[in-house]
Amino acid sequence: MSLAIDIVKRDGKRPTESFNREKLHASVRAACLSVRSPEGEAETTASNVCDAVIIWLETKPEVTSNDLRRKATETLESFHPEAAYLYKHHRLVM
């Protein structure tokens, strides 16, 4: 599912892209699986995070990728703090 919300890339040099729920879902799921969450828990957590982020996005025509990551991390923190840490710092860890 894509919303009509533009995501401004981190350095502003790459073109914007439309929000893509599947892309967010996959990245949150991957963070959960990286900290050894069971598959079902990772799926449920990723869906819950996506739902919360979409509610947050509903009033915004455009957000930065950093804002999107920050909001997803804040939400993920309530479900799985260890996965949230990995998600937030993925560029440093990988």
Coordinates of N, CA, C and O in Angstrom, one line a residue:
M1 N 0.8 -1.2 0.0 CA 0.0 0.0 0.0 C 0.9 1.2 0.0 O 1.8 1.4 0.8
S2 N 0.7 2.1 -0.9 CA 1.4 3.4 -1.0 C 0.4 4.5 -0.7 O -0.7 4.6 -1.2
L3 N 0.9 5.4 0.1 CA 0.1 6.7 0.4 C 0.7 7.7 -0.5 O 1.8 7.7 -0.9
A4 N -0.1 8.8 -0.7 CA 0.4 9.9 -1.5 C 1.2 10.9 -0.7 O 0.9 12.0 -0.5
I5 N 2.3 10.3 -0.1 CA 3.2 11.1 0.8 C 4.6 11.0 0.2 O 5.1 9.9 0.0
D6 N 5.2 12.1 0.0 CA 6.6 12.1 -0.5 C 7.6 11.9 0.6 O 7.5 12.6 1.7
I7 N 8.6 11.0 0.4 CA 9.6 10.8 1.4 C 10.9 11.5 0.8 O 11.4 11.1 -0.2
V8 N 11.4 12.5 1.5 CA 12.6 13.2 1.1 C 13.7 12.5 1.6 O 13.9 12.2 2.8
K9 N 14.6 12.0 0.7 CA 15.7 11.2 1.1 C 16.7 12.0 1.9 O 16.8 13.2 1.9
R10 N 17.5 11.2 2.6 CA 18.3 11.7 3.7 C 19.2 12.9 3.3 O 19.3 13.8 4.1
D11 N 19.9 12.8 2.2 CA 20.8 13.9 1.9 C 20.2 14.9 1.0 O 20.8 16.0 0.6
G12 N 19.0 14.7 0.5 CA 18.3 15.6 -0.3 C 18.8 15.6 -1.8 O 18.2 16.3 -2.6
K13 N 19.8 14.8 -2.1 CA 20.3 14.7 -3.4 C 19.6 13.7 -4.3 O 19.6 13.9 -5.5
R14 N 19.1 12.7 -3.7 CA 18.3 11.7 -4.5 C 16.9 12.2 -4.6 O 16.4 12.9 -3.7
P15 N 16.2 11.8 -5.6 CA 14.8 12.2 -5.7 C 13.9 11.6 -4.6 O 14.2 10.6 -4.0
T16 N 12.8 12.3 -4.3 CA 11.9 11.9 -3.3 C 11.2 10.6 -3.9 O 11.2 10.3 -5.1
E17 N 10.6 9.8 -3.0 CA 9.9 8.7 -3.4 C 8.6 8.6 -2.5 O 8.5 9.2 -1.5
S18 N 7.6 7.9 -3.1 CA 6.3 7.8 -2.3 C 6.5 6.8 -1.2 O 7.3 5.9 -1.3
F19 N 5.8 7.1 -0.1 CA 5.8 6.1 1.0 C 5.3 4.8 0.6 O 4.4 4.6 -0.2
N20 N 6.0 3.8 1.0 CA 5.7 2.4 0.7 C 5.7 1.5 1.9 O 6.7 1.3 2.6
R21 N 4.5 1.1 2.3 CA 4.3 0.4 3.5 C 5.1 -0.9 3.5 O 5.7 -1.3 4.5
E22 N 5.1 -1.6 2.4 CA 5.9 -2.9 2.3 C 7.3 -2.7 2.6 O 8.0 -3.5 3.2
K23 N 7.9 -1.6 2.1 CA 9.3 -1.3 2.4 C 9.6 -1.1 3.9 O 10.5 -1.6 4.4
L24 N 8.7 -0.3 4.5 CA 8.8 -0.1 6.0 C 8.6 -1.4 6.7 O 9.4 -1.7 7.6
H25 N 7.6 -2.2 6.3 CA 7.3 -3.4 7.0 C 8.5 -4.4 6.9 O 8.9 -5.0 7.9
A26 N 9.1 -4.5 5.7 CA 10.3 -5.3 5.5 C 11.5 -4.9 6.4 O 12.2 -5.8 6.9
S27 N 11.7 -3.6 6.5 CA 12.9 -3.2 7.3 C 12.7 -3.4 8.8 O 13.6 -3.8 9.5
V28 N 11.4 -3.2 9.3 CA 11.1 -3.4 10.7 C 11.2 -4.9 11.0 O 11.8 -5.4 12.0
R29 N 10.6 -5.7 10.1 CA 10.6 -7.2 10.2 C 12.1 -7.7 10.3 O 12.4 -8.5 11.1
A30 N 12.9 -7.2 9.4 CA 14.3 -7.6 9.4 C 15.0 -7.2 10.7 O 15.8 -8.0 11.2
A31 N 14.8 -6.1 11.2 CA 15.4 -5.7 12.5 C 14.9 -6.7 13.6 O 15.8 -7.1 14.4
C32 N 13.7 -7.0 13.6 CA 13.2 -8.0 14.6 C 13.8 -9.3 14.4 O 14.2 -10.0 15.4
L33 N 13.9 -9.8 13.2 CA 14.5 -11.1 13.0 C 16.0 -11.1 13.3 O 16.5 -12.1 13.7
S34 N 16.6 -10.0 13.1 CA 18.1 -9.9 13.4 C 18.4 -10.0 14.9 O 19.5 -10.4 15.3
V35 N 17.4 -9.7 15.7 CA 17.6 -9.9 17.2 C 16.8 -11.2 17.6 O 16.5 -11.3 18.8
R36 N 16.6 -12.1 16.7 CA 16.1 -13.4 16.9 C 14.7 -13.5 17.5 O 14.3 -14.3 18.3
S37 N 13.8 -12.6 17.0 CA 12.4 -12.7 17.3 C 11.8 -13.8 16.5 O 12.2 -14.0 15.3
P38 N 10.9 -14.5 17.0 CA 10.2 -15.5 16.2 C 9.5 -14.9 15.0 O 9.1 -13.7 15.0
E39 N 9.4 -15.6 13.9 CA 8.8 -15.1 12.7 C 7.4 -14.4 12.9 O 7.2 -13.3 12.4
G40 N 6.6 -15.1 13.6 CA 5.2 -14.5 13.8 C 5.3 -13.2 14.6 O 4.5 -12.3 14.3
E41 N 6.1 -13.2 15.6 CA 6.3 -11.9 16.4 C 6.8 -10.8 15.5 O 6.4 -9.7 15.6
A42 N 7.8 -11.1 14.7 CA 8.4 -10.1 13.8 C 7.3 -9.6 12.9 O 7.2 -8.3 12.6
E43 N 6.5 -10.4 12.3 CA 5.4 -10.0 11.4 C 4.4 -9.1 12.1 O 4.0 -8.1 11.6
T44 N 4.0 -9.5 13.3 CA 3.0 -8.8 14.0 C 3.6 -7.4 14.4 O 2.9 -6.4 14.3
T45 N 4.8 -7.4 14.9 CA 5.4 -6.1 15.3 C 5.5 -5.2 14.1 O 5.2 -4.0 14.2
A46 N 6.0 -5.7 13.0 CA 6.2 -4.9 11.8 C 4.8 -4.3 11.4 O 4.7 -3.1 11.0
S47 N 3.8 -5.1 11.4 CA 2.4 -4.6 11.1 C 2.0 -3.5 12.0 O 1.4 -2.5 11.6
N48 N 2.2 -3.7 13.3 CA 1.8 -2.7 14.3 C 2.5 -1.4 14.1 O 2.0 -0.3 14.2
V49 N 3.8 -1.5 13.8 CA 4.6 -0.3 13.6 C 4.1 0.4 12.4 O 4.0 1.6 12.4
C50 N 3.9 -0.3 11.3 CA 3.4 0.3 10.1 C 2.1 1.0 10.3 O 1.9 2.1 9.8
D51 N 1.2 0.4 11.0 CA -0.1 1.0 11.3 C 0.0 2.3 12.0 O -0.6 3.3 11.7
A52 N 0.9 2.3 13.0 CA 1.1 3.6 13.8 C 1.7 4.6 12.9 O 1.4 5.8 13.0
V53 N 2.7 4.3 12.1 CA 3.4 5.3 11.3 C 2.4 5.8 10.2 O 2.4 7.0 10.0
I54 N 1.5 5.0 9.7 CA 0.5 5.5 8.7 C -0.4 6.5 9.4 O -0.7 7.5 8.8
I55 N -0.8 6.2 10.6 CA -1.7 7.2 11.3 C -1.0 8.5 11.4 O -1.5 9.6 11.2
W56 N 0.3 8.4 11.8 CA 1.1 9.6 12.0 C 1.3 10.4 10.6 O 1.3 11.6 10.6
L57 N 1.4 9.7 9.5 CA 1.6 10.3 8.2 C 0.4 10.9 7.6 O 0.5 11.7 6.7
E58 N -0.8 10.5 8.1 CA -2.0 10.9 7.4 C -2.2 12.4 7.2 O -2.9 12.9 6.3
T59 N -1.6 13.2 8.1 CA -1.8 14.7 8.0 C -0.6 15.4 7.4 O -0.5 16.6 7.3
K60 N 0.4 14.6 6.8 CA 1.6 15.2 6.3 C 1.7 14.9 4.8 O 1.6 13.8 4.3
P61 N 2.0 15.9 4.0 CA 2.1 15.7 2.6 C 3.6 15.3 2.2 O 3.8 14.7 1.2
E62 N 4.5 15.5 3.2 CA 5.9 15.2 2.9 C 6.6 15.1 4.2 O 6.4 15.8 5.2
V63 N 7.5 14.1 4.3 CA 8.4 13.9 5.5 C 9.8 13.5 5.0 O 9.9 13.0 3.9
T64 N 10.7 13.7 5.9 CA 12.1 13.3 5.5 C 12.2 11.8 5.9 O 11.5 11.3 6.8
S65 N 13.2 11.1 5.3 CA 13.4 9.7 5.6 C 13.9 9.6 7.1 O 13.6 8.6 7.7
N66 N 14.6 10.6 7.5 CA 15.0 10.6 8.9 C 13.8 10.7 9.9 O 13.8 10.0 10.9
D67 N 12.8 11.6 9.6 CA 11.6 11.6 10.4 C 10.9 10.3 10.4 O 10.4 9.9 11.4
L68 N 10.8 9.7 9.2 CA 10.1 8.4 9.1 C 10.8 7.4 10.0 O 10.2 6.6 10.7
R69 N 12.1 7.3 9.9 CA 12.9 6.4 10.7 C 12.7 6.6 12.2 O 12.6 5.7 13.0
R70 N 12.7 7.9 12.6 CA 12.6 8.3 14.0 C 11.2 7.9 14.5 O 11.1 7.3 15.6
K71 N 10.2 8.1 13.8 CA 8.8 7.7 14.2 C 8.7 6.2 14.3 O 8.1 5.7 15.2
A72 N 9.2 5.5 13.3 CA 9.2 4.0 13.3 C 10.0 3.5 14.5 O 9.5 2.6 15.2
T73 N 11.1 4.1 14.8 CA 11.9 3.7 15.9 C 11.2 3.9 17.2 O 11.2 3.0 18.1
E74 N 10.6 5.0 17.4 CA 9.8 5.3 18.6 C 8.7 4.3 18.8 O 8.5 3.8 20.0
T75 N 8.0 4.0 17.8 CA 6.9 3.0 17.9 C 7.5 1.6 18.2 O 6.9 0.9 19.0
L76 N 8.5 1.2 17.4 CA 9.1 -0.1 17.6 C 9.6 -0.3 19.0 O 9.6 -1.4 19.6
E77 N 10.1 0.8 19.6 CA 10.7 0.8 21.0 C 9.6 0.2 22.0 O 10.0 -0.5 22.9
S78 N 8.4 0.5 21.8 CA 7.3 0.0 22.7 C 7.1 -1.5 22.6 O 6.6 -2.1 23.5
F79 N 7.4 -2.0 21.4 CA 7.1 -3.4 21.1 C 8.4 -4.3 21.4 O 8.3 -5.4 21.9
H80 N 9.5 -3.7 21.0 CA 10.8 -4.5 21.0 C 12.0 -3.6 21.1 O 12.5 -3.2 20.1
P81 N 12.4 -3.2 22.3 CA 13.5 -2.2 22.5 C 14.8 -2.6 21.8 O 15.5 -1.8 21.2
E82 N 15.1 -3.9 21.8 CA 16.4 -4.3 21.2 C 16.3 -4.2 19.7 O 17.3 -3.7 19.1
A83 N 15.2 -4.5 19.1 CA 15.1 -4.4 17.6 C 15.0 -2.9 17.3 O 15.6 -2.5 16.2
A84 N 14.4 -2.1 18.1 CA 14.4 -0.6 17.9 C 15.8 0.0 17.9 O 16.1 0.8 17.0
Y85 N 16.6 -0.5 18.8 CA 18.0 0.0 18.8 C 18.7 -0.4 17.5 O 19.4 0.5 16.9
L86 N 18.6 -1.6 17.1 CA 19.2 -2.0 15.8 C 18.6 -1.3 14.6 O 19.4 -0.8 13.7
Y87 N 17.3 -1.1 14.6 CA 16.7 -0.3 13.5 C 17.2 1.1 13.5 O 17.5 1.6 12.4
K88 N 17.3 1.7 14.6 CA 17.8 3.1 14.7 C 19.2 3.3 14.2 O 19.6 4.2 13.5
H89 N 20.1 2.3 14.6 CA 21.5 2.4 14.3 C 22.0 1.5 13.2 O 23.2 1.2 13.2
H90 N 21.1 1.1 12.3 CA 21.5 0.1 11.3 C 22.7 0.5 10.5 O 23.5 -0.3 10.1
R91 N 22.9 1.8 10.2 CA 24.0 2.2 9.4 C 25.4 2.0 10.1 O 26.4 1.8 9.5
L92 N 25.3 2.0 11.4 CA 26.5 1.9 12.2 C 26.8 0.4 12.5 O 28.0 0.0 12.6
V93 N 25.8 -0.4 12.5 CA 25.9 -1.8 12.8 C 26.3 -2.7 11.6 O 27.1 -3.6 11.7
M94 N 25.7 -2.4 10.5 CA 25.8 -3.2 9.3 C 27.0 -2.8 8.4 O 27.5 -1.9 8.3

